[in-house]
Amino acid sequence: MFSEIILKDEELCKMLSKYEIIISVPVSKKRKKERGYNQSELIAKEICRKLDIQYAKDILYKTRNTIAQSKLNKEQREENAKGVFEIKNLNKINNKKVLLIDDIYTTGSTVNECSKILKQAHPEKIGIFTIAKD
């Protein structure tokens, strides 16, 4: 599993430990039902468990189903990601160091949109951690 590889890297663990809260990029309810899981969430939860960092599942939500980003070009991905995320419980990340975990970084459209939404809660810092780059 990816989390095992990540957790074996001491330098990476030091970097990850500087964050107070970890949030994974959410998938739509439909996508989660089809797959049975959100891979970013599984990885984030395992990192949180091993490094004793808070995992926040109730902050960032995907509000509607979208076309899978992997099927789109750069411009389409940006448009596809716009306005599909919502933030709740803003007080939980206010003045906190927040790490956003996503599985794949291609154009950055998804993490950029999520970061934009998370900034509404005025976190001290937002970091981005992706497992792979396409």
PDB file of C-alpha atoms in Angstrom:
ATOM      1  CA  MET A   1       0.000   0.000   0.000  1.00  0.00           C
ATOM      2  CA  PHE A   2       1.159   3.542  -0.729  1.00  0.00           C
ATOM      3  CA  SER A   3       0.903   4.603   2.904  1.00  0.00           C
ATOM      4  CA  GLU A   4       3.490   1.967   3.908  1.00  0.00           C
ATOM      5  CA  ILE A   5       5.977   3.353   1.372  1.00  0.00           C
ATOM      6  CA  ILE A   6       5.337   6.909   2.558  1.00  0.00           C
ATOM      7  CA  LEU A   7       5.692   6.009   6.229  1.00  0.00           C
ATOM      8  CA  LYS A   8       9.058   4.296   5.674  1.00  0.00           C
ATOM      9  CA  ASP A   9      10.580   7.619   4.565  1.00  0.00           C
ATOM     10  CA  GLU A  10      11.803   9.437   7.701  1.00  0.00           C
ATOM     11  CA  GLU A  11      12.284  12.813   6.004  1.00  0.00           C
ATOM     12  CA  LEU A  12       8.822  12.665   4.510  1.00  0.00           C
ATOM     13  CA  CYS A  13       7.321  11.728   7.879  1.00  0.00           C
ATOM     14  CA  LYS A  14       9.056  14.725   9.479  1.00  0.00           C
ATOM     15  CA  MET A  15       7.528  16.984   6.844  1.00  0.00           C
ATOM     16  CA  LEU A  16       4.055  15.464   7.232  1.00  0.00           C
ATOM     17  CA  SER A  17       4.239  15.744  11.031  1.00  0.00           C
ATOM     18  CA  LYS A  18       4.396  19.535  10.773  1.00  0.00           C
ATOM     19  CA  TYR A  19       0.694  19.557   9.861  1.00  0.00           C
ATOM     20  CA  GLU A  20      -2.074  19.560  12.461  1.00  0.00           C
ATOM     21  CA  ILE A  21      -4.907  18.317  10.274  1.00  0.00           C
ATOM     22  CA  ILE A  22      -5.029  16.174   7.153  1.00  0.00           C
ATOM     23  CA  ILE A  23      -7.902  16.312   4.668  1.00  0.00           C
ATOM     24  CA  SER A  24      -8.270  14.060   1.640  1.00  0.00           C
ATOM     25  CA  VAL A  25      -9.774  15.216  -1.631  1.00  0.00           C
ATOM     26  CA  PRO A  26     -13.337  13.937  -1.514  1.00  0.00           C
ATOM     27  CA  VAL A  27     -14.998  11.915  -4.243  1.00  0.00           C
ATOM     28  CA  SER A  28     -18.687  12.087  -5.036  1.00  0.00           C
ATOM     29  CA  LYS A  29     -21.075   9.756  -3.233  1.00  0.00           C
ATOM     30  CA  LYS A  30     -21.740   8.027  -6.558  1.00  0.00           C
ATOM     31  CA  ARG A  31     -18.030   7.409  -7.215  1.00  0.00           C
ATOM     32  CA  LYS A  32     -17.451   6.156  -3.685  1.00  0.00           C
ATOM     33  CA  LYS A  33     -20.408   3.799  -3.986  1.00  0.00           C
ATOM     34  CA  GLU A  34     -19.087   2.453  -7.330  1.00  0.00           C
ATOM     35  CA  ARG A  35     -15.564   1.880  -6.002  1.00  0.00           C
ATOM     36  CA  GLY A  36     -16.423   1.148  -2.419  1.00  0.00           C
ATOM     37  CA  TYR A  37     -13.698   3.496  -1.159  1.00  0.00           C
ATOM     38  CA  ASN A  38     -11.856   6.772  -1.681  1.00  0.00           C
ATOM     39  CA  GLN A  39      -8.172   5.916  -2.164  1.00  0.00           C
ATOM     40  CA  SER A  40      -6.985   9.355  -1.007  1.00  0.00           C
ATOM     41  CA  GLU A  41      -9.004   8.958   2.174  1.00  0.00           C
ATOM     42  CA  LEU A  42      -7.560   5.510   2.905  1.00  0.00           C
ATOM     43  CA  ILE A  43      -4.007   6.798   2.504  1.00  0.00           C
ATOM     44  CA  ALA A  44      -4.691   9.940   4.563  1.00  0.00           C
ATOM     45  CA  LYS A  45      -6.273   7.975   7.407  1.00  0.00           C
ATOM     46  CA  GLU A  46      -3.346   5.572   7.623  1.00  0.00           C
ATOM     47  CA  ILE A  47      -0.817   8.434   7.667  1.00  0.00           C
ATOM     48  CA  CYS A  48      -2.850  10.158  10.391  1.00  0.00           C
ATOM     49  CA  ARG A  49      -3.055   7.001  12.452  1.00  0.00           C
ATOM     50  CA  LYS A  50       0.673   6.292  12.273  1.00  0.00           C
ATOM     51  CA  LEU A  51       1.822   9.906  12.787  1.00  0.00           C
ATOM     52  CA  ASP A  52      -0.861  10.854  15.317  1.00  0.00           C
ATOM     53  CA  ILE A  53      -2.313  13.661  13.203  1.00  0.00           C
ATOM     54  CA  GLN A  54      -5.989  14.562  13.166  1.00  0.00           C
ATOM     55  CA  TYR A  55      -7.917  13.381  10.113  1.00  0.00           C
ATOM     56  CA  ALA A  56     -10.813  15.676   9.199  1.00  0.00           C
ATOM     57  CA  LYS A  57     -13.491  14.037   7.101  1.00  0.00           C
ATOM     58  CA  ASP A  58     -16.183  16.622   7.841  1.00  0.00           C
ATOM     59  CA  ILE A  59     -14.534  19.672   6.263  1.00  0.00           C
ATOM     60  CA  LEU A  60     -14.426  19.313   2.477  1.00  0.00           C
ATOM     61  CA  TYR A  61     -17.280  17.880   0.417  1.00  0.00           C
ATOM     62  CA  LYS A  62     -17.863  17.195  -3.241  1.00  0.00           C
ATOM     63  CA  THR A  63     -21.282  18.600  -4.025  1.00  0.00           C
ATOM     64  CA  ARG A  64     -22.006  16.880  -7.317  1.00  0.00           C
ATOM     65  CA  ASN A  65     -20.877  14.129  -9.640  1.00  0.00           C
ATOM     66  CA  THR A  66     -18.424  15.121 -12.339  1.00  0.00           C
ATOM     67  CA  ILE A  67     -16.746  13.463 -15.274  1.00  0.00           C
ATOM     68  CA  ALA A  68     -13.561  11.652 -14.205  1.00  0.00           C
ATOM     69  CA  GLN A  69     -10.668  14.120 -14.586  1.00  0.00           C
ATOM     70  CA  SER A  70      -8.576  11.442 -16.310  1.00  0.00           C
ATOM     71  CA  LYS A  71     -10.940  11.595 -19.308  1.00  0.00           C
ATOM     72  CA  LEU A  72     -10.492  15.345 -19.873  1.00  0.00           C
ATOM     73  CA  ASN A  73      -7.889  17.750 -21.236  1.00  0.00           C
ATOM     74  CA  LYS A  74      -6.389  20.594 -19.174  1.00  0.00           C
ATOM     75  CA  GLU A  75      -9.045  23.195 -19.950  1.00  0.00           C
ATOM     76  CA  GLN A  76     -11.872  20.723 -19.426  1.00  0.00           C
ATOM     77  CA  ARG A  77     -10.373  19.627 -16.092  1.00  0.00           C
ATOM     78  CA  GLU A  78     -10.294  23.210 -14.811  1.00  0.00           C
ATOM     79  CA  GLU A  79     -13.915  23.738 -15.769  1.00  0.00           C
ATOM     80  CA  ASN A  80     -14.941  20.316 -14.425  1.00  0.00           C
ATOM     81  CA  ALA A  81     -13.453  21.079 -10.976  1.00  0.00           C
ATOM     82  CA  LYS A  82     -14.959  24.564 -10.606  1.00  0.00           C
ATOM     83  CA  GLY A  83     -17.597  24.923  -7.947  1.00  0.00           C
ATOM     84  CA  VAL A  84     -17.867  21.232  -7.074  1.00  0.00           C
ATOM     85  CA  PHE A  85     -16.348  21.449  -3.587  1.00  0.00           C
ATOM     86  CA  GLU A  86     -17.867  22.916  -0.469  1.00  0.00           C
ATOM     87  CA  ILE A  87     -16.446  23.557   2.974  1.00  0.00           C
ATOM     88  CA  LYS A  88     -18.181  22.984   6.300  1.00  0.00           C
ATOM     89  CA  ASN A  89     -17.006  23.348   9.878  1.00  0.00           C
ATOM     90  CA  LEU A  90     -14.671  26.200   8.995  1.00  0.00           C
ATOM     91  CA  ASN A  91     -13.690  26.709  12.633  1.00  0.00           C
ATOM     92  CA  LYS A  92     -11.940  23.310  12.691  1.00  0.00           C
ATOM     93  CA  ILE A  93      -9.152  24.474  10.381  1.00  0.00           C
ATOM     94  CA  ASN A  94      -9.018  28.175  11.264  1.00  0.00           C
ATOM     95  CA  ASN A  95      -5.370  29.059  12.054  1.00  0.00           C
ATOM     96  CA  LYS A  96      -4.313  25.411  11.586  1.00  0.00           C
ATOM     97  CA  LYS A  97      -1.670  23.846   9.394  1.00  0.00           C
ATOM     98  CA  VAL A  98      -3.680  21.760   6.943  1.00  0.00           C
ATOM     99  CA  LEU A  99      -2.414  19.115   4.544  1.00  0.00           C
ATOM    100  CA  LEU A 100      -4.578  18.171   1.563  1.00  0.00           C
ATOM    101  CA  ILE A 101      -3.955  14.680   0.147  1.00  0.00           C
ATOM    102  CA  ASP A 102      -4.907  13.650  -3.381  1.00  0.00           C
ATOM    103  CA  ASP A 103      -4.018  10.485  -5.240  1.00  0.00           C
ATOM    104  CA  ILE A 104      -2.941  11.891  -8.624  1.00  0.00           C
ATOM    105  CA  TYR A 105      -1.716  15.312  -9.712  1.00  0.00           C
ATOM    106  CA  THR A 106      -2.075  15.972 -13.421  1.00  0.00           C
ATOM    107  CA  THR A 107      -2.921  19.614 -14.093  1.00  0.00           C
ATOM    108  CA  GLY A 108      -3.535  20.653 -10.487  1.00  0.00           C
ATOM    109  CA  SER A 109      -7.151  21.605 -11.184  1.00  0.00           C
ATOM    110  CA  THR A 110      -8.593  19.514  -8.362  1.00  0.00           C
ATOM    111  CA  VAL A 111      -6.129  20.487  -5.621  1.00  0.00           C
ATOM    112  CA  ASN A 112      -6.199  24.127  -6.722  1.00  0.00           C
ATOM    113  CA  GLU A 113      -9.983  24.228  -6.456  1.00  0.00           C
ATOM    114  CA  CYS A 114      -9.916  22.464  -3.079  1.00  0.00           C
ATOM    115  CA  SER A 115      -7.254  24.859  -1.779  1.00  0.00           C
ATOM    116  CA  LYS A 116      -9.280  27.835  -2.921  1.00  0.00           C
ATOM    117  CA  ILE A 117     -12.275  26.549  -0.956  1.00  0.00           C
ATOM    118  CA  LEU A 118     -10.197  25.683   2.134  1.00  0.00           C
ATOM    119  CA  LYS A 119      -8.747  29.204   2.236  1.00  0.00           C
ATOM    120  CA  GLN A 120     -12.219  30.447   3.182  1.00  0.00           C
ATOM    121  CA  ALA A 121     -11.571  29.008   6.665  1.00  0.00           C
ATOM    122  CA  HIS A 122      -8.327  30.983   7.057  1.00  0.00           C
ATOM    123  CA  PRO A 123      -5.954  28.134   7.862  1.00  0.00           C
ATOM    124  CA  GLU A 124      -2.425  29.116   8.856  1.00  0.00           C
ATOM    125  CA  LYS A 125      -1.024  27.027   6.011  1.00  0.00           C
ATOM    126  CA  ILE A 126      -2.263  24.648   3.320  1.00  0.00           C
ATOM    127  CA  GLY A 127       0.087  21.994   2.008  1.00  0.00           C
ATOM    128  CA  ILE A 128      -0.585  19.666  -0.920  1.00  0.00           C
ATOM    129  CA  PHE A 129       0.576  16.061  -0.975  1.00  0.00           C
ATOM    130  CA  THR A 130      -0.085  13.815  -3.942  1.00  0.00           C
ATOM    131  CA  ILE A 131       0.800  10.186  -4.372  1.00  0.00           C
ATOM    132  CA  ALA A 132       1.525  10.259  -8.108  1.00  0.00           C
ATOM    133  CA  LYS A 133       1.992  12.710 -10.943  1.00  0.00           C
ATOM    134  CA  ASP A 134       0.486  11.919 -14.314  1.00  0.00           C
TER     135      ASP A 134
END
